[in-house]
Coordinates of C-alpha atoms in Angstrom, one line a residue:
Chain A
M898 CA -1.0 22.9 -25.5
T899 CA 0.3 19.8 -27.1
E900 CA -2.2 17.4 -29.1
Q901 CA -4.4 15.6 -27.1
N902 CA -3.4 12.4 -26.8
E903 CA -0.9 12.8 -27.0
I904 CA 2.2 11.7 -23.6
K905 CA 4.2 14.7 -22.9
D906 CA 7.3 13.5 -21.4
I907 CA 7.9 15.5 -18.2
S908 CA 11.3 16.9 -19.3
V909 CA 9.6 19.1 -21.5
V910 CA 8.6 21.0 -18.2
E911 CA 11.8 20.0 -16.5
P912 CA 15.2 19.2 -18.3
L913 CA 17.7 17.0 -16.5
I914 CA 19.8 17.8 -13.8
F915 CA 21.8 15.7 -16.3
E916 CA 21.0 17.5 -19.4
L917 CA 21.0 21.2 -17.4
S918 CA 25.7 19.5 -17.1
S919 CA 27.5 22.3 -18.7
P920 CA 32.0 21.7 -19.3
G921 CA 33.6 22.9 -16.0
R922 CA 30.0 24.4 -14.2
R923 CA 31.0 24.4 -10.7
G924 CA 28.7 24.3 -7.3
Y925 CA 32.2 24.5 -5.0
S926 CA 34.7 27.0 -4.2
L927 CA 37.7 24.7 -2.2
P928 CA 40.1 26.7 0.4
E929 CA 43.6 26.3 -1.4
L930 CA 45.6 23.4 -0.7
D931 CA 47.0 22.9 3.0
V932 CA 48.8 19.6 2.8
P933 CA 51.3 17.8 -0.4
Q934 CA 49.2 17.0 -2.9
E935 CA 48.9 12.8 -2.8
E936 CA 48.1 10.4 -6.5
L937 CA 45.0 8.8 -5.4
D938 CA 47.2 5.4 -6.9
A939 CA 49.4 5.7 -4.4
L940 CA 46.6 5.8 -1.0
L941 CA 44.6 3.1 -2.7
P942 CA 45.0 0.2 -4.5
A943 CA 44.6 0.2 -8.2
D944 CA 41.0 -2.1 -8.3
M945 CA 39.7 0.1 -6.5
L946 CA 39.8 3.2 -7.8
R947 CA 37.4 3.7 -11.1
E948 CA 39.4 4.1 -15.0
E949 CA 36.9 6.4 -16.5
D950 CA 35.3 9.7 -14.3
P951 CA 31.4 8.7 -12.8
Q952 CA 29.4 11.2 -15.8
L953 CA 28.2 13.4 -13.1
P954 CA 26.4 16.7 -13.9
E955 CA 28.4 19.6 -13.8
V956 CA 26.2 22.5 -12.7
S957 CA 26.2 25.5 -10.4
E958 CA 24.6 25.9 -6.4
V959 CA 21.8 28.2 -7.6
D960 CA 21.1 25.3 -11.0
V961 CA 20.6 23.4 -8.0
V962 CA 18.4 25.3 -6.2
R963 CA 16.5 26.2 -9.1
H964 CA 15.8 22.8 -10.9
F965 CA 15.0 21.3 -7.3
V966 CA 12.1 24.2 -6.7
R967 CA 10.8 23.7 -10.0
L968 CA 10.3 20.1 -9.9
S969 CA 8.4 19.8 -6.1
Q970 CA 6.3 23.1 -7.7
L971 CA 4.9 20.8 -10.6
N972 CA 4.2 17.8 -7.5
H973 CA 1.7 17.7 -5.2
G974 CA 1.4 17.9 -1.8
V975 CA -0.6 18.4 1.3
D976 CA 1.2 21.4 1.7
T977 CA -0.5 22.3 -1.3
G978 CA -3.5 20.7 -2.1
F979 CA -6.1 18.4 -0.6
Y980 CA -5.1 14.4 0.0
P981 CA -7.8 12.6 0.7
L982 CA -5.8 9.1 -0.1
G983 CA -7.9 6.7 1.3
S984 CA -6.6 4.1 4.2
C985 CA -3.2 6.6 3.6
T986 CA -4.4 9.3 6.5
M987 CA -2.6 12.3 4.5
K988 CA -2.9 14.4 7.4
Y989 CA -1.1 17.7 7.6
S990 CA 2.4 18.0 9.8
P991 CA 2.5 20.7 11.8
K992 CA 5.7 22.4 10.9
V993 CA 6.6 22.0 15.2
N994 CA 7.1 19.3 15.1
E995 CA 10.6 19.5 12.7
N996 CA 10.8 22.6 15.0
M997 CA 11.9 19.6 17.4
A998 CA 12.9 16.8 15.8
R999 CA 16.2 20.5 14.7
L1000 CA 16.9 20.3 18.3
S1001 CA 20.1 19.7 18.8
G1002 CA 20.2 17.8 21.7
F1003 CA 18.8 15.7 19.2
T1004 CA 20.4 16.0 16.2
A1005 CA 23.9 16.0 17.8
L1006 CA 23.7 12.9 19.6
H1007 CA 24.9 10.0 18.9
P1008 CA 23.6 6.4 19.2
Y1009 CA 26.7 5.1 21.2
Q1010 CA 26.7 7.9 23.9
P1011 CA 26.0 6.4 27.0
E1012 CA 23.4 7.0 28.4
N1013 CA 23.8 9.4 31.5
M1014 CA 24.5 11.7 28.2
T1015 CA 21.0 10.3 26.4
Q1016 CA 18.5 10.7 29.8
G1017 CA 16.4 13.4 26.9
A1018 CA 16.3 11.3 24.5
L1019 CA 15.6 7.9 26.4
Q1020 CA 13.5 10.2 28.3
L1021 CA 11.3 10.7 25.2
L1022 CA 11.6 6.8 23.9
Y1023 CA 10.0 6.0 27.0
E1024 CA 7.3 8.8 27.3
T1025 CA 6.2 8.1 23.5
G1026 CA 6.1 4.2 24.6
E1027 CA 3.8 5.4 27.4
Y1028 CA 1.2 7.3 25.0
L1029 CA 0.8 4.7 22.7
K1030 CA 0.3 1.8 25.5
E1031 CA -2.7 4.1 26.8
L1032 CA -4.4 4.6 23.4
A1033 CA -3.4 1.0 22.2
G1034 CA -4.8 -0.3 26.0
L1035 CA -2.3 -3.3 26.0
P1036 CA 1.2 -3.0 28.9
E1037 CA 4.1 -3.1 26.2
V1038 CA 6.0 -2.0 23.7
T1039 CA 8.6 -1.8 21.5
M1040 CA 9.7 1.6 18.6
Q1041 CA 11.9 -0.4 17.0
P1042 CA 9.6 -1.2 14.1
V1043 CA 10.5 1.2 10.9
A1044 CA 7.0 1.0 8.8
G1045 CA 3.7 -0.1 9.9
A1046 CA 4.7 -3.9 7.0
H1047 CA 7.6 -3.4 9.5
G1048 CA 5.8 -3.8 13.0
E1049 CA 4.1 -6.0 10.5
I1050 CA 6.4 -8.8 10.8
T1051 CA 8.0 -8.5 14.1
G1052 CA 4.4 -8.8 15.0
M1053 CA 4.0 -12.0 13.4
M1054 CA 7.5 -12.9 14.9
L1055 CA 6.0 -12.4 17.9
V1056 CA 3.0 -15.0 17.2
R1057 CA 5.5 -17.2 15.7
A1058 CA 8.1 -17.2 19.1
Y1059 CA 4.7 -17.2 21.3
H1060 CA 3.7 -20.3 19.5
E1061 CA 6.6 -22.2 19.7
S1062 CA 7.5 -20.9 23.5
L1063 CA 4.7 -23.1 24.2
G1064 CA 5.3 -26.4 21.6
E1065 CA 3.0 -25.6 19.1
E1066 CA 3.7 -25.7 16.0
R1067 CA 0.8 -23.8 14.1
T1068 CA 0.6 -23.4 10.1
K1069 CA -2.0 -21.0 9.3
V1070 CA -2.6 -16.9 9.3
I1071 CA -6.2 -15.9 8.6
I1072 CA -6.9 -12.6 6.8
P1073 CA -10.1 -10.7 5.6
D1074 CA -10.6 -9.8 1.7
S1075 CA -10.7 -6.4 2.4
A1076 CA -7.6 -6.5 4.4
H1077 CA -4.2 -3.9 3.0
G1078 CA -1.9 -5.7 0.7
T1079 CA 0.8 -6.3 3.5
N1080 CA -0.8 -8.4 5.5
P1081 CA -0.8 -11.1 3.5
A1082 CA 2.4 -10.5 2.3
T1083 CA 3.7 -10.7 5.7
A1084 CA 2.1 -13.4 6.5
V1085 CA 3.9 -15.4 3.9
M1086 CA 7.4 -13.6 4.8
A1087 CA 6.9 -15.2 8.5
G1088 CA 6.0 -18.4 7.3
Y1089 CA 2.5 -18.6 7.7
S1090 CA 0.5 -19.7 5.0
T1091 CA -2.6 -17.6 5.0
V1092 CA -6.6 -17.8 5.3
E1093 CA -8.9 -15.6 3.4
I1094 CA -11.8 -14.4 4.8
P1095 CA -14.6 -12.9 2.9
S1096 CA -16.5 -9.3 4.5
N1097 CA -20.5 -10.6 5.0
E1098 CA -23.2 -8.1 3.6
N1099 CA -22.5 -5.4 6.2
G1100 CA -19.4 -5.2 4.8
D1101 CA -18.0 -6.9 8.7
V1102 CA -15.9 -10.3 9.0
D1103 CA -18.6 -13.0 8.1
L1104 CA -18.8 -14.5 11.6
D1105 CA -19.6 -18.5 9.9
A1106 CA -16.8 -18.2 7.5
L1107 CA -14.6 -17.9 10.0
E1108 CA -16.6 -20.5 11.8
E1109 CA -15.6 -22.4 9.6
I1110 CA -12.2 -22.8 9.0
L1111 CA -11.0 -22.1 12.6
D1112 CA -8.9 -24.8 14.8
D1113 CA -6.1 -24.6 16.2
D1114 CA -3.5 -24.7 13.3
V1115 CA -4.5 -21.0 13.6
A1116 CA -1.5 -19.4 14.8
A1117 CA -3.3 -15.7 14.5
L1118 CA -5.8 -13.2 12.8
M1119 CA -4.7 -10.1 10.8
L1120 CA -7.4 -7.8 11.1
T1121 CA -8.0 -3.6 10.6
N1122 CA -10.4 -2.0 12.0
P1123 CA -11.5 0.3 11.3
S1124 CA -12.0 -2.0 8.2
T1125 CA -10.0 -0.8 4.8
L1126 CA -14.1 0.0 4.1
G1127 CA -13.8 2.8 6.1
L1128 CA -16.6 0.3 9.2
Y1129 CA -16.0 -0.9 12.8
D1130 CA -16.5 -4.6 13.5
Q1131 CA -19.0 -4.2 15.8
N1132 CA -18.8 -8.0 15.6
I1133 CA -15.1 -7.7 16.7
K1134 CA -15.1 -8.5 21.0
E1135 CA -17.2 -11.9 19.5
I1136 CA -14.3 -12.4 16.8
A1137 CA -11.2 -11.7 19.2
Q1138 CA -12.8 -14.6 21.3
M1139 CA -13.5 -17.2 18.8
I1140 CA -9.5 -17.2 17.7
H1141 CA -8.7 -17.4 21.2
D1142 CA -10.8 -20.5 21.7
V1143 CA -8.7 -21.9 19.3
G1144 CA -5.5 -20.4 20.8
G1145 CA -4.8 -18.1 18.0
L1146 CA -3.7 -14.8 19.0
L1147 CA -5.6 -10.6 17.1
Y1148 CA -3.5 -8.6 15.2
Y1149 CA -4.2 -5.7 14.8
D1150 CA -3.1 -3.2 12.1
G1151 CA -3.4 0.0 12.9
A1152 CA -3.0 1.5 9.2
N1153 CA -7.1 3.3 10.9
A1154 CA -6.2 4.2 13.7
N1155 CA -7.1 7.4 13.6
A1156 CA -10.7 6.7 13.8
I1157 CA -11.0 5.9 17.1
M1158 CA -8.0 7.8 19.1
G1159 CA -8.9 8.2 22.3
Y1160 CA -12.2 6.4 22.1
S1161 CA -11.9 2.6 21.5
R1162 CA -8.4 0.8 22.3
P1163 CA -7.4 -2.6 20.6
G1164 CA -6.4 -3.8 23.8
D1165 CA -10.4 -3.8 25.0
M1166 CA -11.7 -6.0 21.8
G1167 CA -9.2 -8.3 22.3
F1168 CA -6.7 -7.8 20.1
D1169 CA -2.9 -9.0 21.1
I1170 CA -0.3 -7.0 19.1
V1171 CA -1.0 -3.3 17.4
H1172 CA 0.6 -1.8 14.7
F1173 CA 0.9 2.3 15.1
N1174 CA 1.9 4.1 12.1
L1175 CA 3.8 7.2 13.3
H1176 CA 3.5 8.9 10.0
K1177 CA 0.0 8.6 9.6
T1178 CA -1.5 8.3 12.7
F1179 CA 0.9 10.8 14.3
S1180 CA 1.4 13.2 11.2
A1181 CA 5.7 12.9 11.0
P1182 CA 5.4 13.2 7.7
H1183 CA 3.8 10.6 5.2
G1184 CA 4.8 9.5 1.0
G1185 CA 8.2 9.5 -0.9
G1186 CA 9.5 6.3 1.5
G1187 CA 9.7 7.4 4.3
P1188 CA 10.6 7.1 6.7
G1189 CA 9.0 5.7 9.2
S1190 CA 7.8 4.9 11.8
G1191 CA 5.8 1.3 13.1
P1192 CA 5.8 0.3 16.3
I1193 CA 3.9 -2.4 18.7
V1194 CA 2.2 -2.9 21.5
V1195 CA 1.5 -6.6 22.8
S1196 CA -0.1 -7.4 25.5
D1197 CA 1.7 -10.0 28.7
K1198 CA 1.9 -12.9 27.2
L1199 CA 3.9 -11.6 23.9
A1200 CA 6.6 -9.3 26.8
K1201 CA 9.4 -11.2 27.1
F1202 CA 9.5 -11.6 23.3
L1203 CA 10.2 -7.9 22.3
P1204 CA 13.1 -7.0 19.8
V1205 CA 15.8 -5.8 22.4
P1206 CA 16.8 -3.2 23.9
V1207 CA 13.5 -2.0 25.4
V1208 CA 13.0 1.4 26.4
S1209 CA 12.8 1.2 30.3
Y1210 CA 13.2 3.5 33.7
D1211 CA 13.7 2.7 36.9
G1212 CA 12.2 5.9 38.5
E1213 CA 15.7 7.9 38.7
D1214 CA 16.5 6.5 34.6
Y1215 CA 15.4 5.3 31.9
Y1216 CA 18.2 2.3 30.2
M1217 CA 17.9 -0.4 27.6
D1218 CA 17.4 -3.4 28.7
Y1219 CA 19.0 -5.9 27.1
D1220 CA 18.8 -8.7 29.9
R1221 CA 15.7 -10.7 27.7
P1222 CA 17.1 -14.4 26.9
D1223 CA 13.4 -14.9 25.0
S1224 CA 13.6 -12.0 22.6
I1225 CA 13.5 -12.3 19.2
G1226 CA 16.3 -10.2 18.4
K1227 CA 16.3 -6.2 16.9
V1228 CA 14.9 -6.1 14.4
H1229 CA 16.6 -3.1 13.5
T1230 CA 19.9 -1.0 13.8
F1231 CA 19.5 0.9 17.3
Y1232 CA 15.7 2.1 18.5
G1233 CA 14.3 2.9 15.4
N1234 CA 13.9 5.9 13.7
F1235 CA 14.1 8.4 16.1
G1236 CA 13.8 11.5 14.8
V1237 CA 10.2 10.2 13.3
N1238 CA 9.1 9.2 16.8
I1239 CA 10.5 12.8 18.3
K1240 CA 8.0 14.6 15.5
A1241 CA 5.3 11.3 16.7
Y1242 CA 5.9 12.6 20.0
A1243 CA 5.7 16.8 19.6
Y1244 CA 1.9 16.2 18.2
I1245 CA 1.5 13.9 20.9
R1246 CA 2.0 16.9 23.2
S1247 CA 0.7 19.4 21.7
L1248 CA -2.5 18.0 21.7
G1249 CA -3.1 16.7 24.4
A1250 CA -5.4 13.2 25.5
E1251 CA -8.6 15.5 24.7
G1252 CA -6.9 17.1 21.8
L1253 CA -6.2 13.4 20.4
K1254 CA -9.9 12.2 20.6
A1255 CA -10.9 15.5 18.7
V1256 CA -8.3 14.3 15.6
A1257 CA -10.2 11.3 16.0
E1258 CA -13.6 12.8 16.1
N1259 CA -12.7 15.4 14.0
A1260 CA -12.0 12.4 11.3
V1261 CA -15.0 11.2 11.2
L1262 CA -17.2 13.3 11.2
N1263 CA -15.3 14.4 8.2
A1264 CA -15.8 11.6 6.0
N1265 CA -19.4 11.2 7.7
Y1266 CA -20.1 15.0 5.9
L1267 CA -17.8 13.4 2.4
Q1268 CA -20.1 10.3 2.3
E1269 CA -23.8 11.9 3.2
S1270 CA -22.5 14.8 0.1
L1271 CA -21.9 12.3 -2.4
K1272 CA -24.1 9.0 -1.9
D1273 CA -26.3 10.4 -4.2
Y1274 CA -24.0 10.8 -7.1
Y1275 CA -22.5 7.7 -6.6
H1276 CA -22.6 4.7 -5.8
L1277 CA -21.7 3.8 -2.0
E1278 CA -22.2 -0.2 -1.2
F1279 CA -22.5 0.2 2.4
D1280 CA -24.9 3.1 3.6
R1281 CA -23.6 3.3 7.4
P1282 CA -22.5 5.6 9.1
C1283 CA -18.2 4.9 8.1
M1284 CA -15.5 5.8 10.4
H1285 CA -12.6 8.2 9.4
E1286 CA -13.4 6.7 5.8
F1287 CA -15.6 5.6 3.1
V1288 CA -15.3 3.6 -0.2
L1289 CA -17.4 4.7 -3.7
S1290 CA -17.6 3.1 -6.0
G1291 CA -18.1 5.0 -10.2
K1292 CA -19.5 1.6 -11.7
N1293 CA -22.9 3.4 -12.6
Q1294 CA -20.5 6.1 -14.4
K1295 CA -18.4 3.4 -16.0
R1296 CA -22.2 1.4 -17.1
E1297 CA -24.3 3.9 -18.3
H1298 CA -21.4 6.5 -19.7
G1299 CA -18.3 4.4 -19.6
V1300 CA -16.0 6.4 -17.4
S1301 CA -13.6 4.7 -15.5
T1302 CA -13.0 5.5 -11.5
L1303 CA -9.5 6.1 -13.1
D1304 CA -11.2 8.8 -15.5
I1305 CA -13.0 10.5 -12.3
A1306 CA -9.6 10.6 -10.5
K1307 CA -7.6 12.3 -13.2
A1308 CA -10.7 15.1 -13.6
L1309 CA -9.9 15.9 -9.8
L1310 CA -5.7 16.6 -10.7
D1311 CA -7.6 19.7 -12.7
Y1312 CA -9.7 20.9 -9.7
G1313 CA -6.1 21.2 -8.0
L1314 CA -7.1 17.4 -5.4
H1315 CA -5.7 15.2 -5.4
P1316 CA -7.6 11.4 -6.0
P1317 CA -8.4 9.7 -3.6
T1318 CA -7.4 5.8 -3.6
V1319 CA -8.1 4.5 -6.6
Y1320 CA -9.3 0.4 -7.6
F1321 CA -8.3 -0.6 -3.5
P1322 CA -9.9 -2.4 -1.8
L1323 CA -10.6 -4.4 -4.5
I1324 CA -14.5 -6.1 -3.0
I1325 CA -15.7 -3.2 -4.6
D1326 CA -16.3 -2.3 -7.7
E1327 CA -14.6 1.0 -9.6
A1328 CA -13.3 1.6 -5.6
L1329 CA -13.1 5.5 -5.3
M1330 CA -11.9 5.6 -1.7
I1331 CA -12.0 8.8 -0.1
E1332 CA -10.1 9.6 3.9
P1333 CA -10.5 13.3 4.2
T1334 CA -8.5 13.7 7.6
E1335 CA -9.7 16.2 10.6
T1336 CA -7.3 18.8 9.0
E1337 CA -9.5 20.3 6.3
S1338 CA -11.9 22.5 6.6
R1339 CA -15.3 22.3 6.0
Q1340 CA -14.4 25.1 3.3
S1341 CA -12.2 22.6 1.5
L1342 CA -14.7 19.7 2.0
D1343 CA -16.8 21.5 0.3
E1344 CA -14.3 22.4 -2.5
F1345 CA -14.3 18.4 -2.9
I1346 CA -18.0 17.9 -2.9
E1347 CA -18.1 20.4 -6.0
A1348 CA -16.0 18.9 -7.7
M1349 CA -16.8 15.8 -7.9
I1350 CA -20.4 15.8 -8.3
E1351 CA -19.6 18.6 -11.5
I1352 CA -17.7 15.5 -12.3
A1353 CA -20.1 13.2 -12.3
G1354 CA -22.5 15.9 -14.5
D1355 CA -20.0 15.6 -17.3
A1356 CA -19.7 12.3 -16.8
E1357 CA -23.3 11.9 -18.1
E1358 CA -23.3 15.3 -20.7
E1359 CA -19.4 15.1 -21.6
P1360 CA -17.9 11.6 -20.7
E1361 CA -15.6 12.1 -23.3
A1362 CA -14.1 15.1 -21.5
L1363 CA -13.1 13.2 -18.8
H1364 CA -11.4 10.8 -21.1
E1365 CA -9.1 13.3 -22.3
A1366 CA -8.7 14.6 -18.6
P1367 CA -6.2 16.2 -16.8
I1368 CA -6.0 19.1 -19.3
N1369 CA -4.2 21.1 -16.3
T1370 CA -1.7 19.9 -15.3
P1371 CA 2.6 20.4 -15.7
V1372 CA 1.7 17.0 -17.2
R1373 CA -1.4 15.1 -19.0
R1374 CA -1.9 11.4 -18.7
L1375 CA 1.1 9.6 -18.4
D1376 CA 0.8 6.4 -19.8
E1377 CA 1.4 3.9 -17.2
A1378 CA 0.9 1.2 -18.9
Q1379 CA 4.4 1.5 -20.7
A1380 CA 5.9 2.8 -17.5
A1381 CA 5.4 -0.3 -16.4
R1382 CA 6.0 -2.6 -19.5
N1383 CA 9.2 -0.6 -20.0
P1384 CA 10.8 1.2 -17.3
V1385 CA 12.9 3.8 -18.1
V1386 CA 15.1 4.0 -14.7
R1387 CA 18.1 5.5 -15.2
W1388 CA 19.5 8.7 -17.5
Y1389 CA 22.3 7.8 -20.6
P1390 CA 24.6 10.2 -22.4
E1391 CA 23.5 11.3 -26.2
D1392 CA 27.3 9.0 -26.9
Y1393 CA 26.5 6.5 -25.0
A1394 CA 27.3 2.8 -25.9
E1395 CA 26.0 -0.6 -25.1
D1396 CA 29.3 -1.3 -24.3
D1397 CA 30.0 1.4 -22.3
Chain B
M1348 CA -16.9 -10.9 -26.8
Y1349 CA -17.6 -14.7 -25.7
P1350 CA -17.1 -17.0 -28.3
E1351 CA -20.0 -19.9 -28.6
E1352 CA -17.4 -23.1 -28.3
L1353 CA -15.6 -21.9 -24.3
M1354 CA -16.7 -23.0 -21.5
Y1355 CA -16.0 -20.6 -18.3
A1356 CA -16.2 -20.4 -14.9
E1357 CA -16.4 -18.4 -12.4
D1358 CA -12.6 -17.1 -11.9
H1359 CA -13.3 -15.6 -15.6
E1360 CA -11.3 -18.2 -17.5
W1361 CA -12.4 -19.6 -20.4
L1362 CA -11.4 -23.6 -21.7
R1363 CA -11.5 -24.9 -25.1
V1364 CA -10.8 -28.7 -24.7
E1365 CA -9.4 -31.1 -27.5
N1366 CA -8.4 -34.7 -27.2
G1367 CA -7.9 -34.7 -24.1
I1368 CA -6.1 -30.9 -23.5
A1369 CA -7.6 -27.4 -22.7
T1370 CA -6.5 -24.3 -23.5
V1371 CA -6.7 -21.6 -21.0
G1372 CA -7.2 -18.0 -21.2
I1373 CA -9.0 -15.6 -19.2
T1374 CA -11.6 -14.0 -20.8
H1375 CA -12.8 -10.8 -22.3
Y1376 CA -14.3 -9.3 -19.2
A1377 CA -11.8 -9.9 -17.0
Q1378 CA -9.1 -8.5 -19.3
D1379 CA -11.4 -5.2 -19.4
Q1380 CA -11.9 -5.7 -15.6
L1381 CA -7.7 -5.7 -14.9
G1382 CA -6.6 -3.3 -17.7
D1383 CA -4.0 -3.3 -19.6
L1384 CA -1.9 -6.1 -18.0
V1385 CA 1.9 -5.6 -17.6
F1386 CA 3.3 -9.1 -15.6
V1387 CA 2.6 -12.7 -16.1
E1388 CA 3.8 -15.4 -14.4
L1389 CA 3.5 -18.9 -15.9
P1390 CA 3.5 -21.8 -13.7
H1391 CA 5.9 -24.8 -15.6
I1392 CA 5.7 -27.7 -17.2
G1393 CA 5.0 -31.2 -15.6
D1394 CA 3.6 -28.5 -12.4
E1395 CA -0.1 -30.6 -11.6
F1396 CA -2.8 -28.2 -9.9
G1397 CA -6.4 -28.9 -8.5
K1398 CA -8.9 -27.9 -9.8
D1399 CA -9.3 -23.5 -8.2
D1400 CA -6.0 -24.1 -6.8
P1401 CA -4.0 -20.9 -8.6
F1402 CA -1.2 -22.3 -11.2
G1403 CA -0.3 -17.7 -11.8
V1404 CA 0.6 -13.9 -11.5
I1405 CA -1.8 -10.9 -13.6
E1406 CA -0.6 -8.0 -13.4
S1407 CA -1.6 -5.0 -14.5
V1408 CA -1.9 -1.5 -14.1
K1409 CA -4.6 -1.3 -11.2
A1410 CA -4.0 -5.1 -9.6
V1411 CA -2.6 -8.0 -8.9
S1412 CA -4.2 -11.5 -9.4
D1413 CA -3.7 -15.0 -9.6
F1414 CA -5.2 -17.4 -12.7
Y1415 CA -7.1 -19.9 -11.2
M1416 CA -7.2 -23.4 -12.7
P1417 CA -10.7 -23.8 -14.1
V1418 CA -10.1 -27.8 -13.3
G1419 CA -8.2 -29.9 -12.5
G1420 CA -4.1 -30.5 -14.8
T1421 CA -1.0 -31.1 -15.9
I1422 CA 0.5 -28.5 -17.7
T1423 CA 1.6 -29.3 -21.4
E1424 CA 2.6 -26.1 -22.7
V1425 CA 2.4 -22.5 -21.7
N1426 CA 2.5 -19.1 -23.8
E1427 CA 5.9 -17.9 -23.5
E1428 CA 5.3 -14.9 -25.5
L1429 CA 3.2 -13.4 -22.7
L1430 CA 6.5 -13.0 -19.9
D1431 CA 7.0 -10.2 -22.6
A1432 CA 3.9 -9.0 -24.0
P1433 CA 2.2 -9.5 -21.1
E1434 CA -0.3 -6.6 -23.9
I1435 CA -1.6 -9.2 -26.1
I1436 CA -4.2 -10.7 -23.1
N1437 CA -5.4 -7.5 -24.1
E1438 CA -6.2 -7.0 -27.7
D1439 CA -6.9 -10.9 -28.3
P1440 CA -8.0 -13.2 -25.3
Y1441 CA -9.2 -16.0 -27.3
G1442 CA -6.8 -16.5 -29.7
E1443 CA -2.8 -15.3 -28.8
G1444 CA -3.0 -14.1 -25.2
W1445 CA -4.3 -18.0 -25.0
I1446 CA -2.6 -18.7 -20.9
I1447 CA -1.7 -22.3 -20.4
K1448 CA -2.8 -26.1 -22.0
F1449 CA -3.0 -28.8 -20.0
E1450 CA -3.8 -32.8 -19.7
I1451 CA -7.3 -32.9 -18.0
T1452 CA -7.3 -34.5 -14.6
D1453 CA -10.8 -35.8 -14.1
E1454 CA -13.0 -34.9 -16.8
A1455 CA -16.1 -35.8 -15.1
E1456 CA -15.1 -31.7 -13.7
L1457 CA -15.4 -29.9 -16.6
D1458 CA -19.5 -30.3 -15.9
E1459 CA -19.4 -27.7 -13.7
L1460 CA -18.4 -25.1 -16.1
M1461 CA -21.2 -22.2 -17.9
D1462 CA -21.5 -22.6 -21.2
V1463 CA -21.9 -18.8 -23.2
D1464 CA -25.0 -18.5 -21.7
T1465 CA -25.3 -19.5 -18.2
Y1466 CA -21.8 -16.7 -18.1
T1467 CA -23.2 -14.1 -19.6
E1468 CA -26.3 -13.8 -17.1
Y1469 CA -23.9 -14.2 -14.6
L1470 CA -22.0 -11.4 -16.0
E1471 CA -24.8 -9.6 -15.8
D1472 CA -25.3 -10.1 -11.9
L1473 CA -22.5 -9.0 -11.0

């Protein structure tokens, strides 16, 4: 064990692959050359040839396998333990999805193959779109966006195209203070300025504040329902009416669709555009930066602006419809992240309509079970039934014992649990945003409850110990500030000189 | 932790006035809430802002926030040391950690700021 407070370098646990390098070691053996050898400089222009060899690690196959397997074992994933990362829906990804995505009929396809050879793939895209339309309660869909935020920007481009087609130039997008950071970022990227509205004492959108800022300059309201507080905004129909009355559109951020799937349709709430994260709600693997898939479903009046091509069906054949003169154009190469869409399709078909409803039920039930079990130990700002997630506050622990939410999160690591999302949403002091998802058993929920209660006890009795957590993990508490101020993102050989 | 001679804004900026020039930083409470600071974005000299306008960005390991003008003014000086060492704000929020200096547009706006007693009471209610 290292001394307390000492920051342990990850390379103490596992060296970098460069440090495993041994001159001349190889991980391959090529067959003898059976054609005449040509010199490189005879084949390529001199300015395209490098003068020095690249400094790649020289390692054997088993070196590489062991290195990366060891690294993977230092990590925490949903396949190794509970992962209640609020707003991220880290549900378990069924392995059958992977089997389906690896069918050679899919993996050996080329996007340039003619439509008569790709009917199965087109059918899969079309049917996935049909299912999403049914869940959204809206009539048109594009499967092209490859992330939630990509769906957002595509959606906001549709908003702009729609208002421009009416000869209107609107400049404002309204965003609640509980929104994901991507919402205002998207609105700004799409050329709008943002106006923030506060939440009321119930955690819902403040209707009086909304009324005050509504005018014919409002292009859209971007809303997550249930919100990042895990609360279902019951005034949604009134909000939709207010926005539509001034000619604005309603954008539904689907980050929390897991809570309402099969029970409540954004289209019925009055939304015009809905994005789904197939990598959250529909169990495609999530985290590590992708790949994701963020299809959007839209109302009739936005249909003609959708990106090309739209996958269509004429009753006999599936085809790519490019004949859409009002389209905003393509938003991604080819047809989006097809492999991710296969996994979502497999998930939807495995569960069926009733199964998807059961997902929402269990996600909400699990979250409420945790909320009720923990609210006597941690402050709960909005004490009402939650949806699929809820937000506790560590502010009492901080005020009374000097134990911050960060300390609590680090302490959970010692129990083999991934911490919840911390310090978000910003409107809750010392926030702990907890989303168990439907895939956790009563047993694993109870383990989490027990750990959280024990930590609350430790905060009272031995707060100093919590400042030191975690103590059982491969690396102890990392210096996040130093990592952000002076990131070291590449390896240099020992004899590396600045002018190299 | 909260010097008596300063004026305070609800967004946790402090302000000191000398000869019509205001110096602004963030309070101990703000730097403590934000945690370790890792990045600061400053305005340019000559930029004009109204009261409550965002004039810069501050990023900690926990969150990204805006700085807000406690009163309107025109920037005369910025603390460039912070660009390389934002942690100065954590270490010395009322001294070396000052953020901007500016010429006040309308001194009447100063009346809306809090004195130290009002500000510490305000903190207790948060």
